[in-house]
mmCIF file of C-alpha atoms in Angstrom:
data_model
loop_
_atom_site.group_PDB
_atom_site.id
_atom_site.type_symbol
_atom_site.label_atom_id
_atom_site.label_comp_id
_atom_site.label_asym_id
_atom_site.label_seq_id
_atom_site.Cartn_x
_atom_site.Cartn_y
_atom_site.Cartn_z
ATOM 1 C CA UNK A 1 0.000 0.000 0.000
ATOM 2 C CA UNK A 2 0.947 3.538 -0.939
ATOM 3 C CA UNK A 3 1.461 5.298 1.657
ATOM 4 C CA UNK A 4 0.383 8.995 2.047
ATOM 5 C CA UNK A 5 -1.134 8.281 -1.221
ATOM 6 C CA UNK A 6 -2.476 11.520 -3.662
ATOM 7 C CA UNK A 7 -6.269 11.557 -4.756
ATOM 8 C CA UNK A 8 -7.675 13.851 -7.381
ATOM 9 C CA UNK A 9 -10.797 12.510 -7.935
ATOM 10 C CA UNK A 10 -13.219 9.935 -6.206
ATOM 11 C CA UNK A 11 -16.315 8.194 -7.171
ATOM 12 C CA UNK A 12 -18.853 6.722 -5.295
ATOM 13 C CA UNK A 13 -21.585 4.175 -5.897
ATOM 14 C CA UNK A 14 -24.246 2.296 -4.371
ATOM 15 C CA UNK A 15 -27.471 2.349 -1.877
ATOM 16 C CA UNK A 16 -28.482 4.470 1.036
ATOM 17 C CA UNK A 17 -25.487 3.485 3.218
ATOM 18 C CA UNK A 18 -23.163 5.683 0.621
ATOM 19 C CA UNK A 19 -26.054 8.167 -0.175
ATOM 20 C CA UNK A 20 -25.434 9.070 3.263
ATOM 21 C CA UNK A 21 -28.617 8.031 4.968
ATOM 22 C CA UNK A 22 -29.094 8.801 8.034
ATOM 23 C CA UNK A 23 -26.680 11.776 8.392
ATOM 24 C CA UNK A 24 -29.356 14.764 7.928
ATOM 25 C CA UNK A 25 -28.315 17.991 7.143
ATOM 26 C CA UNK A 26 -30.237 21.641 8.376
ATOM 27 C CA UNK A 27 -31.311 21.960 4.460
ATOM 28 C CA UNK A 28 -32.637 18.279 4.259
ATOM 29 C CA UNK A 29 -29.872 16.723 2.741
ATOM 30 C CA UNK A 30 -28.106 13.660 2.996
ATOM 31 C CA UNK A 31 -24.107 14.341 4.072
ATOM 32 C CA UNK A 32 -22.669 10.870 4.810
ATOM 33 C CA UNK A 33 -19.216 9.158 4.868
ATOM 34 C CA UNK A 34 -18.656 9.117 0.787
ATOM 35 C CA UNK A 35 -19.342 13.467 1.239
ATOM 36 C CA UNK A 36 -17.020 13.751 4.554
ATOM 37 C CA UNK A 37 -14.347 11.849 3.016
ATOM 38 C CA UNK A 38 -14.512 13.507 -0.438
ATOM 39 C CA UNK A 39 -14.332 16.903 1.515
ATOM 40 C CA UNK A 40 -11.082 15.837 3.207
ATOM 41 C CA UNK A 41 -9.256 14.429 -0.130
ATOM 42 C CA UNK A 42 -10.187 17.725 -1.813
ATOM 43 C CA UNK A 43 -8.575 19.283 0.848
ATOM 44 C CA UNK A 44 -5.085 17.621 -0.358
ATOM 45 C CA UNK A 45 -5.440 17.780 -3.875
ATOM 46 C CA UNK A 46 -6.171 21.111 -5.556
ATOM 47 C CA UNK A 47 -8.688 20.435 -8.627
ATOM 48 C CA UNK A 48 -10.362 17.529 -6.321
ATOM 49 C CA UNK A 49 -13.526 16.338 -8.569
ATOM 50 C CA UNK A 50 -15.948 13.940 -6.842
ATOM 51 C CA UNK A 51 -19.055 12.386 -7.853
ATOM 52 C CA UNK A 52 -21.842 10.715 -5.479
ATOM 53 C CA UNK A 53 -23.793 8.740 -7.564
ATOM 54 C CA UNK A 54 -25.841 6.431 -4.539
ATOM 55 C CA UNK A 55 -29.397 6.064 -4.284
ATOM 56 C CA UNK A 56 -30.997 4.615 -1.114
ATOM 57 C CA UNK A 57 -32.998 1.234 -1.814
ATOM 58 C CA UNK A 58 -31.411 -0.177 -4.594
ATOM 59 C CA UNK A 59 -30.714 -3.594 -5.232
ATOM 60 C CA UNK A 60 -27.273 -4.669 -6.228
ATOM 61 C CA UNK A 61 -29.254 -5.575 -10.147
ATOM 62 C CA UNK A 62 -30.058 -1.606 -10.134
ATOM 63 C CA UNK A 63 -27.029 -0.260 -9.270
ATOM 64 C CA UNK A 64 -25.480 -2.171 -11.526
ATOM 65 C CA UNK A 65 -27.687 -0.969 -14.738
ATOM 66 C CA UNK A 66 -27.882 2.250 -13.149
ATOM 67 C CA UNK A 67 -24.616 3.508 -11.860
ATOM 68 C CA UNK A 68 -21.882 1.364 -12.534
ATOM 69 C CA UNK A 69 -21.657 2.036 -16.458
ATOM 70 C CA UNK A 70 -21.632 6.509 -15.500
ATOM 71 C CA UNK A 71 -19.058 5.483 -12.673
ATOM 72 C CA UNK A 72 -16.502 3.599 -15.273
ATOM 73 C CA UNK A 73 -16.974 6.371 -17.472
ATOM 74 C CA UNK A 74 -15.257 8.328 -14.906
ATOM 75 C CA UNK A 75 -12.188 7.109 -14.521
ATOM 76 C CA UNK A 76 -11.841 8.290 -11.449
ATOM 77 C CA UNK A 77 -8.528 7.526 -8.878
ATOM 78 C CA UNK A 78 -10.744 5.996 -6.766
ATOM 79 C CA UNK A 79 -13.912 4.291 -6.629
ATOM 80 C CA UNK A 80 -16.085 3.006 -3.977
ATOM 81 C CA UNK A 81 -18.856 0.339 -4.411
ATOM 82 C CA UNK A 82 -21.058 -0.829 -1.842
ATOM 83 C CA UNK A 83 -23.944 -2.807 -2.691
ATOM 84 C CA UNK A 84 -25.903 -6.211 -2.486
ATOM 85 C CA UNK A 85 -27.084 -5.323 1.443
ATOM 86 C CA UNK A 86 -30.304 -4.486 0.609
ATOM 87 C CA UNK A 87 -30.742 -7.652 -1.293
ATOM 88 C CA UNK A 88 -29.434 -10.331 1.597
ATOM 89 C CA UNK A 89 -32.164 -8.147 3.688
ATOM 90 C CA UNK A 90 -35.812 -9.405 1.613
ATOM 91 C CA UNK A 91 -37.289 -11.747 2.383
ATOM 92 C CA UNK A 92 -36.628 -13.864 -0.771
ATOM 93 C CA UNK A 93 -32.589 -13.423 -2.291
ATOM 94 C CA UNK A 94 -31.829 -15.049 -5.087
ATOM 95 C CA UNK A 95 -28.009 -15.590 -4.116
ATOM 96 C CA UNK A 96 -26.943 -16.710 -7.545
ATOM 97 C CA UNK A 97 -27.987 -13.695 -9.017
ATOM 98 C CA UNK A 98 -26.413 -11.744 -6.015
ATOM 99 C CA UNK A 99 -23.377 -12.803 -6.855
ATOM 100 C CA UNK A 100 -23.402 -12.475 -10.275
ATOM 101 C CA UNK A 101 -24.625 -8.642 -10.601
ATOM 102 C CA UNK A 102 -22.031 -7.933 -7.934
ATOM 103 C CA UNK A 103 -19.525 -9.867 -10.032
ATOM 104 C CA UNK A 104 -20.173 -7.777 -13.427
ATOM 105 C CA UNK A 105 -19.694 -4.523 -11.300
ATOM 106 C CA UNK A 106 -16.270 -5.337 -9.859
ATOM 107 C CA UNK A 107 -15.111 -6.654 -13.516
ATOM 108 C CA UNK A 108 -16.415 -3.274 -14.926
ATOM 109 C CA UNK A 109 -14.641 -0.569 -12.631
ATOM 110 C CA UNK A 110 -11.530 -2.147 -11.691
ATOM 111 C CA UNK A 111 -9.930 -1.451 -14.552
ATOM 112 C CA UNK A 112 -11.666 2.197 -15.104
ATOM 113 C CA UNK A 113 -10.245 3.043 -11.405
ATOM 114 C CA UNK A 114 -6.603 3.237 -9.922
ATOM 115 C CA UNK A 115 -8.130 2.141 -6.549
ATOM 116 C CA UNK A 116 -11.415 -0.150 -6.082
ATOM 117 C CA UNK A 117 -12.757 -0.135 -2.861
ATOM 118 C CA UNK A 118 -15.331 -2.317 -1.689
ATOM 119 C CA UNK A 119 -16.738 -2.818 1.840
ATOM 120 C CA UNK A 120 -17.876 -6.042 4.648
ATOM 121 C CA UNK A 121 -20.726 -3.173 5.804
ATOM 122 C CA UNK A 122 -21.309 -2.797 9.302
ATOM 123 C CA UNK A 123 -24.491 -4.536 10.997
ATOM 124 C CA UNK A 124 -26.678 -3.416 14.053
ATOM 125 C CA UNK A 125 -26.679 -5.962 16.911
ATOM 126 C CA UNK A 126 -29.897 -7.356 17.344
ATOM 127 C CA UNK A 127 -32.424 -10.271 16.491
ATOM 128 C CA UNK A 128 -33.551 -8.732 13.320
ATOM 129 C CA UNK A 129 -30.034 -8.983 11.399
ATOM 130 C CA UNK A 130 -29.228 -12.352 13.128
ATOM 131 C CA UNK A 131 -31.708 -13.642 10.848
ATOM 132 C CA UNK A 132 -29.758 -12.841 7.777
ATOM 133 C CA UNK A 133 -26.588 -13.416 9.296
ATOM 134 C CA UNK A 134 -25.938 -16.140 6.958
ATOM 135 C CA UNK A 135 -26.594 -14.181 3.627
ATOM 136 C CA UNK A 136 -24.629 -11.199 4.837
ATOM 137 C CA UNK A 137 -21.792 -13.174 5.942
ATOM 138 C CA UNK A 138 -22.121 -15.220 2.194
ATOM 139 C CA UNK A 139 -21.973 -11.753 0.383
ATOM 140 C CA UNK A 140 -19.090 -10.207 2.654
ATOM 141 C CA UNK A 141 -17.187 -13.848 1.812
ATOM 142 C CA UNK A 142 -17.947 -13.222 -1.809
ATOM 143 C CA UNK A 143 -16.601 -9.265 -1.863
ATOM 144 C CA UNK A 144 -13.127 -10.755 0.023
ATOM 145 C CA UNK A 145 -12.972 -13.222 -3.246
ATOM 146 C CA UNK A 146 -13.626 -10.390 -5.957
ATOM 147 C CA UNK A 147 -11.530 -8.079 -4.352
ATOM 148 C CA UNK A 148 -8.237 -10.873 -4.310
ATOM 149 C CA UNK A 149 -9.176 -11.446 -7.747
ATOM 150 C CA UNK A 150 -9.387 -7.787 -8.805
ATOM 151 C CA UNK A 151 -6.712 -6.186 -6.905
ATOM 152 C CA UNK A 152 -9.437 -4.303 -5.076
ATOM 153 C CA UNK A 153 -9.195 -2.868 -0.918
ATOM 154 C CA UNK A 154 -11.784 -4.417 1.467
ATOM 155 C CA UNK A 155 -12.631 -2.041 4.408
ATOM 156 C CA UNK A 156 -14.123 -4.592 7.010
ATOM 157 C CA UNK A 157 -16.570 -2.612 8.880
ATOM 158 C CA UNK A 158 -18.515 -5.504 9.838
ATOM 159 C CA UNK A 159 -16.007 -6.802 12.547
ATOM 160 C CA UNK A 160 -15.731 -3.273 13.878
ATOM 161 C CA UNK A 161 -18.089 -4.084 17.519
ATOM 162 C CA UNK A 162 -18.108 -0.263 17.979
ATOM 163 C CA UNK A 163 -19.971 0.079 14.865
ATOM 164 C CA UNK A 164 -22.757 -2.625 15.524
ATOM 165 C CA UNK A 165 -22.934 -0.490 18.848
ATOM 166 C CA UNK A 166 -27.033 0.330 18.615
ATOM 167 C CA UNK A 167 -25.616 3.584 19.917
ATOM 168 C CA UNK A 168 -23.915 4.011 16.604
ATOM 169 C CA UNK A 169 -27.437 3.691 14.594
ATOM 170 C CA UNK A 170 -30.192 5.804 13.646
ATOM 171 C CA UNK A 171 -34.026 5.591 15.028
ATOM 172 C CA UNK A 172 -34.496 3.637 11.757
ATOM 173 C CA UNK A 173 -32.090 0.986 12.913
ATOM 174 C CA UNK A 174 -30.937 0.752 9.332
ATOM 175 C CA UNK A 175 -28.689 3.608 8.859
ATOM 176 C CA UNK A 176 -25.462 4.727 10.642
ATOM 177 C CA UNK A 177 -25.751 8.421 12.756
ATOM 178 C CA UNK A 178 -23.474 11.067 11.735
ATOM 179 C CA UNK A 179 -20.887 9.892 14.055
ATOM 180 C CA UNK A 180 -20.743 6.449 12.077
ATOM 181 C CA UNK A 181 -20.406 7.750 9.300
ATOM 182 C CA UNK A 182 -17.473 9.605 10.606
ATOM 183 C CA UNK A 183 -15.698 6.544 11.198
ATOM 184 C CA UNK A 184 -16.690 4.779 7.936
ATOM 185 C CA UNK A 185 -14.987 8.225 6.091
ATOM 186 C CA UNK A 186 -12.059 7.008 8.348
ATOM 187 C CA UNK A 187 -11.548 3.634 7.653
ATOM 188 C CA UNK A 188 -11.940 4.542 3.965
ATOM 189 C CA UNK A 189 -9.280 6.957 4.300
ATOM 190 C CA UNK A 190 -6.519 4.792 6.090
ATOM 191 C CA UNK A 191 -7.262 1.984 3.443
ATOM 192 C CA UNK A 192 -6.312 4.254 1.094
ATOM 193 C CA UNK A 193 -3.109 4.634 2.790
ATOM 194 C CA UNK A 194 -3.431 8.247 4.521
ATOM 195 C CA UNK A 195 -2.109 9.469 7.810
ATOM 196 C CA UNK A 196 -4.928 8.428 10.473
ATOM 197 C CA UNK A 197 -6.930 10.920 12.176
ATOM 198 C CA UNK A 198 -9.004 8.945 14.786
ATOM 199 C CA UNK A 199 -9.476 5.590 16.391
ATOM 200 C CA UNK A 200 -12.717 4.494 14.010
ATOM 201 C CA UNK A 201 -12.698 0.922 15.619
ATOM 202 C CA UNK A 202 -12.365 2.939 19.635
ATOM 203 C CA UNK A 203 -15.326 1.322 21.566
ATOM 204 C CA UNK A 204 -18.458 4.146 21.912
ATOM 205 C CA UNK A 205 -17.920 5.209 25.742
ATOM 206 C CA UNK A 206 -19.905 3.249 27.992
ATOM 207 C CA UNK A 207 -23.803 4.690 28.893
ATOM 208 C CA UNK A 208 -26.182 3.868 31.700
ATOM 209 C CA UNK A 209 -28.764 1.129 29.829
ATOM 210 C CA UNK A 210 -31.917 2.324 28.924
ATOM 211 C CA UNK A 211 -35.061 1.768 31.527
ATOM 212 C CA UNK A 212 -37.090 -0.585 30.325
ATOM 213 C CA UNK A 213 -40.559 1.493 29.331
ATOM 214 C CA UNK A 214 -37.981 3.475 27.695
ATOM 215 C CA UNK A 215 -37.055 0.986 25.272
ATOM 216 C CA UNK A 216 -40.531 -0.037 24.334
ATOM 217 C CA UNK A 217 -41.860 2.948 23.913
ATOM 218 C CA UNK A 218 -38.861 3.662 21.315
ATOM 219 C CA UNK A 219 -40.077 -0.049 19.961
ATOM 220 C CA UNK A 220 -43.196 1.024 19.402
ATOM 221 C CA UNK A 221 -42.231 4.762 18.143
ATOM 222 C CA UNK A 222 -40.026 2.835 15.486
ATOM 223 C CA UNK A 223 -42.419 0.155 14.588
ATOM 224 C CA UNK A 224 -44.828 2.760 13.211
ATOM 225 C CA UNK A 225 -42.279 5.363 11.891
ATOM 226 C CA UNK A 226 -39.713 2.773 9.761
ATOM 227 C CA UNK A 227 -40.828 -1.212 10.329
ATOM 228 C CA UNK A 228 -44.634 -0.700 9.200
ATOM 229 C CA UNK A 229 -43.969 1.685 6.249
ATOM 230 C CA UNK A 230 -40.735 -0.821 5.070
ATOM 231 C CA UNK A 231 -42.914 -3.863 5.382
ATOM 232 C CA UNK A 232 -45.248 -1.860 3.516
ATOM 233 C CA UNK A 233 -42.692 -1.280 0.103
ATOM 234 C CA UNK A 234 -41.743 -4.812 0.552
ATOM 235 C CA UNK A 235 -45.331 -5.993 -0.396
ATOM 236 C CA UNK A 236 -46.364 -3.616 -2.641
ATOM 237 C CA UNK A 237 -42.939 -3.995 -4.634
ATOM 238 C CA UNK A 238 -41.714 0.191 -4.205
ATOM 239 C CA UNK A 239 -38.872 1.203 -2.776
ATOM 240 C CA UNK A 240 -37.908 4.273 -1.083
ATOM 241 C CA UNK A 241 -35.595 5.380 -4.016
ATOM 242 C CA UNK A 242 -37.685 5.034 -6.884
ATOM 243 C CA UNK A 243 -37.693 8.220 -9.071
ATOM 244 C CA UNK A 244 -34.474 9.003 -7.676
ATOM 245 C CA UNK A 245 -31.036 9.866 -9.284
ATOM 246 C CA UNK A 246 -27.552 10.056 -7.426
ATOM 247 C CA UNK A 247 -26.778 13.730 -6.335
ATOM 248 C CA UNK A 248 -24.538 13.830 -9.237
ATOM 249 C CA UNK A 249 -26.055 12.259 -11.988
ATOM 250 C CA UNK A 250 -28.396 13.827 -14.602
ATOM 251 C CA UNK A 251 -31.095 11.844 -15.957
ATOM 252 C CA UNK A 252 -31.915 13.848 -18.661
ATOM 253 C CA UNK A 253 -28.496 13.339 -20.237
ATOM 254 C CA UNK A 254 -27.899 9.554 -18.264
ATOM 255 C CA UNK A 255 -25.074 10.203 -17.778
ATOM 256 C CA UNK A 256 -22.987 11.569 -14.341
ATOM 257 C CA UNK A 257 -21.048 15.171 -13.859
ATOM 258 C CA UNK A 258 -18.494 15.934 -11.125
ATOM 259 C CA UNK A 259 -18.155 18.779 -8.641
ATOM 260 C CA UNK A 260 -14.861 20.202 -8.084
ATOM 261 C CA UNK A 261 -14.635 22.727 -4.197
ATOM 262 C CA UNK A 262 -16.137 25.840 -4.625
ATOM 263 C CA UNK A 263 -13.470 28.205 -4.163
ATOM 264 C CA UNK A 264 -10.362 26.264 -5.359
ATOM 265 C CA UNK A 265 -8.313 29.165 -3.848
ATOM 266 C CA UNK A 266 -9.616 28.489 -0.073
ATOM 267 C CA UNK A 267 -7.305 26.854 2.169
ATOM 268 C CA UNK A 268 -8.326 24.455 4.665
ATOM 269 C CA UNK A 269 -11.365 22.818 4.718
ATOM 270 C CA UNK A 270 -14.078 22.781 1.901
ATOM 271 C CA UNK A 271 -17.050 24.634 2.840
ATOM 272 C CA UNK A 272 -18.952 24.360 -0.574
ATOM 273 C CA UNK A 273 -18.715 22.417 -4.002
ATOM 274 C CA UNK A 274 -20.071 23.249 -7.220
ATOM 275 C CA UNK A 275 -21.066 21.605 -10.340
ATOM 276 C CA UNK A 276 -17.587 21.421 -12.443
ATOM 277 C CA UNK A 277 -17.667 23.101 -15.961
ATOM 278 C CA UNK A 278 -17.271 21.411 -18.910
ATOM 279 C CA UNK A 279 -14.062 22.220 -20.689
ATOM 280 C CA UNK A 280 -12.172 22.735 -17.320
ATOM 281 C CA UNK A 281 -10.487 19.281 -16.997
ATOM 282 C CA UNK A 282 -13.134 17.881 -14.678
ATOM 283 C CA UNK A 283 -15.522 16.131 -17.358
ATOM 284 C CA UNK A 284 -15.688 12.309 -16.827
ATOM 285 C CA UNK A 285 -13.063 10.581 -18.365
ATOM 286 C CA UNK A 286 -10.328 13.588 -17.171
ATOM 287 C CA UNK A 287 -7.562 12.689 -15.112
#
């Protein structure tokens, strides 16, 4: 591993867990780990393009007809693809397929990338993802096998205990708080062989337990707010991203678009991107 490494652009595709869902935003938006990791690479690489092309609920058969062809087009440095999750998750999987799909995607960006990085995603403790322990664990033996075969990074999030830490989750119990995705931007960023910035494996500091009514009146709360209405998609066949595009992808044209920092002159931190303009060595395909 290169260590120290340089990144000038970064791509990132997949379902909710790289849209950035549950890390909310004052304006309504999604930030996430793929966003708080982008921001810091841009800060060490002047001209930093990055593309977020995610969409919550997707199965790993849509992101691969939907993203993964934009994403090569790229040729980004690096590329991030997490997907397949939402698949072990229903109900009925067809495994074969699974595999398969996820297959086509790793043989179609590894060679558009200089880094492919794919991910063993982190799981909440608790009876409801013990039940498709077996899949999961199938699928995260599968990415460890594509990624040998591929020359890709695995960042193994999954045998992280501080991020199956309920603490560490969202009301939903689905999607990581704004302090997981902290760490995930962190574990990303050390695989790619940069100086670390913070313990992302550290236990969560220990908390009194909750009292008892207290934890099934937040059963209830989330039984009516996230189970019932996810139950609900799961019969009726709808998902919560249908109609929806990656933040940087433009359906009209089908085709994806990078943002580069706003001010390119700033130093520190980014505090704003903007849409990249064609002709300025940031289209897809520019390295």
């Amino acid at each position: 591993m290169e260590l120290n490494a340089s990144y000038t652009s970064l791509v990132a595709v997949g379902d909710s867990f790289t849209e950035g869902m549950s890390d909310l935003l004052p304006d309504g938006t999604y930030r996430g780990w793929a966003d708080v990791l982008a921001t810091r690479l841009a800060g060490r690489s002047p001209g930093f393009r990055y593309a977020n092309l995610a969409v919550r609920g997707k199965l790993i058969g849509q992101i691969v007809d939907e993203q993964v062809a934009a994403a090569a087009a790229m040729q980004a440095d690096v590329v991030t693809l997490v997907g397949g999750l939402n698949d072990t998750l229903r109900p009925k999987c067809d495994m074969g397929m699974v595999r398969g799909r996820l297959e086509e995607a790793v043989e179609r960006l590894a060679p558009s990338c200089k880094r492919l990085v794919l991910m063993r995603s982190p799981g909440r403790n608790g009876p409801v993802f013990d039940r498709f322990r077996p899949r999961v664990e199938a699928l995260f033996a599968l990415i460890e096998e594509l990624a040998d075969r591929h020359g890709a990074s695995v960042v193994d999030l999954y045998s992280a205990p501080s991020l199956g830490d309920p603490r560490m989750w969202d009301a939903d119990r689905l999607h990581l708080t704004a302090e997981g995705h902290r760490r995930v931007a962190e574990s990303v960023w050390q695989t790619l062989g940069l100086p670390p910035e913070l313990d992302w494996r550290a236990p969560v500091p220990a908390s009194p337990p909750p009292r008892w009514a207290d934890r099934r009146i937040e059963d209830i709360r989330f039984a009516r707010r996230h189970l019932g209405p996810w139950i609900g998609r799961r019969l009726t066949g709808r998902s919560s991203g249908d109609g929806r595009w990656g933040a940087q992808f433009d359906a009209a044209t089908s085709s994806a678009f990078w943002i580069t920092p706003a001010d390119a002159t700033a130093p520190g931190p980014v505090t704003g991107w903007r849409r990249a303009a064609a002709g300025d060595g940031t289209e897809p395909g520019a390295r």
